[in-house]
């Protein structure tokens, strides 16, 4: 009779401490996830307002490629740039 009572107490204690352990593990995992954000800051393109970093591309009628007109001649014969 006493052994049955002891076994019940032991089972309840096991469940109780197991639940507390799981709560602690979850809390630590959440804290670690909050410290290191899952999406790190990626480099962003910031256009310089002087217009140097943003240029319109023009199509070369000779080689059919789009390039900045400031790049100059593409190397093909008859290129107007
Ligand atoms: Zn060209």
PDB file of C-alpha atoms and ligand atoms in Angstrom:
ATOM      1  CA  UNK A   1       0.000   0.000   0.000  1.00  0.00           C
ATOM      2  CA  UNK A   2       2.752   2.401   0.981  1.00  0.00           C
ATOM      3  CA  UNK A   3       4.794   1.331  -2.061  1.00  0.00           C
ATOM      4  CA  UNK A   4       1.850   2.230  -4.325  1.00  0.00           C
ATOM      5  CA  UNK A   5       1.661   5.701  -2.781  1.00  0.00           C
ATOM      6  CA  UNK A   6       5.430   6.141  -3.151  1.00  0.00           C
ATOM      7  CA  UNK A   7       5.257   5.069  -6.810  1.00  0.00           C
ATOM      8  CA  UNK A   8       2.461   7.582  -7.504  1.00  0.00           C
ATOM      9  CA  UNK A   9       4.475  10.388  -5.876  1.00  0.00           C
ATOM     10  CA  UNK A  10       7.533   9.364  -7.861  1.00  0.00           C
ATOM     11  CA  UNK A  11       5.602   9.355 -11.165  1.00  0.00           C
ATOM     12  CA  UNK A  12       4.039  12.772 -10.420  1.00  0.00           C
ATOM     13  CA  UNK A  13       7.439  14.189  -9.459  1.00  0.00           C
ATOM     14  CA  UNK A  14       8.994  12.754 -12.644  1.00  0.00           C
ATOM     15  CA  UNK A  15       6.300  14.362 -14.817  1.00  0.00           C
ATOM     16  CA  UNK A  16       6.595  17.667 -12.914  1.00  0.00           C
ATOM     17  CA  UNK A  17      10.369  17.922 -13.247  1.00  0.00           C
ATOM     18  CA  UNK A  18      10.246  16.724 -16.840  1.00  0.00           C
ATOM     19  CA  UNK A  19       7.792  19.500 -17.669  1.00  0.00           C
ATOM     20  CA  UNK A  20       9.965  22.079 -15.901  1.00  0.00           C
ATOM     21  CA  UNK A  21      13.004  20.838 -17.812  1.00  0.00           C
ATOM     22  CA  UNK A  22      11.190  21.152 -21.149  1.00  0.00           C
ATOM     23  CA  UNK A  23      10.040  24.675 -20.241  1.00  0.00           C
ATOM     24  CA  UNK A  24      13.625  25.669 -19.409  1.00  0.00           C
ATOM     25  CA  UNK A  25      14.960  24.234 -22.680  1.00  0.00           C
ATOM     26  CA  UNK A  26      12.299  26.093 -24.679  1.00  0.00           C
ATOM     27  CA  UNK A  27      13.021  29.347 -22.833  1.00  0.00           C
ATOM     28  CA  UNK A  28      16.766  29.072 -23.515  1.00  0.00           C
ATOM     29  CA  UNK A  29      16.123  28.328 -27.183  1.00  0.00           C
ATOM     30  CA  UNK A  30      13.812  31.345 -27.543  1.00  0.00           C
ATOM     31  CA  UNK A  31      16.351  33.605 -25.821  1.00  0.00           C
ATOM     32  CA  UNK A  32      19.099  32.416 -28.145  1.00  0.00           C
ATOM     33  CA  UNK A  33      16.860  32.964 -31.195  1.00  0.00           C
ATOM     34  CA  UNK A  34      16.052  36.499 -30.009  1.00  0.00           C
ATOM     35  CA  UNK A  35      19.747  37.339 -29.559  1.00  0.00           C
ATOM     36  CA  UNK A  36      20.763  36.206 -33.050  1.00  0.00           C
ATOM     37  CA  UNK A  37      18.181  37.358 -35.584  1.00  0.00           C
ATOM     38  CA  UNK A  38      17.396  34.731 -38.215  1.00  0.00           C
ATOM     39  CA  UNK A  39      17.691  37.265 -41.042  1.00  0.00           C
ATOM     40  CA  UNK A  40      21.008  39.113 -40.761  1.00  0.00           C
ATOM     41  CA  UNK A  41      21.283  42.646 -42.112  1.00  0.00           C
ATOM     42  CA  UNK A  42      21.967  42.321 -45.800  1.00  0.00           C
ATOM     43  CA  UNK A  43      23.890  44.969 -47.733  1.00  0.00           C
ATOM     44  CA  UNK A  44      21.523  47.360 -49.460  1.00  0.00           C
ATOM     45  CA  UNK A  45      22.045  49.332 -52.617  1.00  0.00           C
ATOM     46  CA  UNK A  46      21.931  53.024 -51.822  1.00  0.00           C
ATOM     47  CA  UNK A  47      21.979  55.145 -54.991  1.00  0.00           C
ATOM     48  CA  UNK A  48      24.281  58.137 -54.787  1.00  0.00           C
ATOM     49  CA  UNK A  49      22.296  61.312 -55.564  1.00  0.00           C
ATOM     50  CA  UNK A  50      24.979  62.596 -57.978  1.00  0.00           C
ATOM     51  CA  UNK A  51      23.637  60.190 -60.636  1.00  0.00           C
ATOM     52  CA  UNK A  52      26.906  58.349 -61.085  1.00  0.00           C
ATOM     53  CA  UNK A  53      25.691  55.096 -59.604  1.00  0.00           C
ATOM     54  CA  UNK A  54      22.411  55.095 -61.529  1.00  0.00           C
ATOM     55  CA  UNK A  55      22.681  55.284 -65.293  1.00  0.00           C
ATOM     56  CA  UNK A  56      20.364  54.627 -68.182  1.00  0.00           C
ATOM     57  CA  UNK A  57      21.599  51.862 -70.434  1.00  0.00           C
ATOM     58  CA  UNK A  58      21.456  52.309 -74.182  1.00  0.00           C
ATOM     59  CA  UNK A  59      21.177  49.525 -76.717  1.00  0.00           C
ATOM     60  CA  UNK A  60      23.965  49.301 -79.190  1.00  0.00           C
ATOM     61  CA  UNK A  61      22.478  48.761 -82.681  1.00  0.00           C
ATOM     62  CA  UNK A  62      25.578  46.830 -83.712  1.00  0.00           C
ATOM     63  CA  UNK A  63      26.125  44.307 -80.910  1.00  0.00           C
ATOM     64  CA  UNK A  64      22.581  44.467 -79.430  1.00  0.00           C
ATOM     65  CA  UNK A  65      23.813  44.759 -75.870  1.00  0.00           C
ATOM     66  CA  UNK A  66      22.701  47.302 -73.312  1.00  0.00           C
ATOM     67  CA  UNK A  67      25.552  49.257 -71.812  1.00  0.00           C
ATOM     68  CA  UNK A  68      26.240  52.614 -70.311  1.00  0.00           C
ATOM     69  CA  UNK A  69      27.024  55.234 -72.888  1.00  0.00           C
ATOM     70  CA  UNK A  70      29.920  56.338 -70.718  1.00  0.00           C
ATOM     71  CA  UNK A  71      31.662  53.006 -71.221  1.00  0.00           C
ATOM     72  CA  UNK A  72      32.538  53.934 -74.764  1.00  0.00           C
ATOM     73  CA  UNK A  73      33.174  51.716 -77.747  1.00  0.00           C
ATOM     74  CA  UNK A  74      32.234  48.051 -77.304  1.00  0.00           C
ATOM     75  CA  UNK A  75      34.886  46.815 -79.693  1.00  0.00           C
ATOM     76  CA  UNK A  76      32.637  45.830 -82.588  1.00  0.00           C
ATOM     77  CA  UNK A  77      33.005  47.563 -85.910  1.00  0.00           C
ATOM     78  CA  UNK A  78      30.388  50.225 -86.537  1.00  0.00           C
ATOM     79  CA  UNK A  79      29.562  50.811 -82.859  1.00  0.00           C
ATOM     80  CA  UNK A  80      28.383  54.380 -82.523  1.00  0.00           C
ATOM     81  CA  UNK A  81      29.675  54.701 -78.962  1.00  0.00           C
TER      82      UNK A  81
HETATM   83 ZN1  LIG B   1      28.434  48.161 -79.655  1.00  0.00          ZN
END
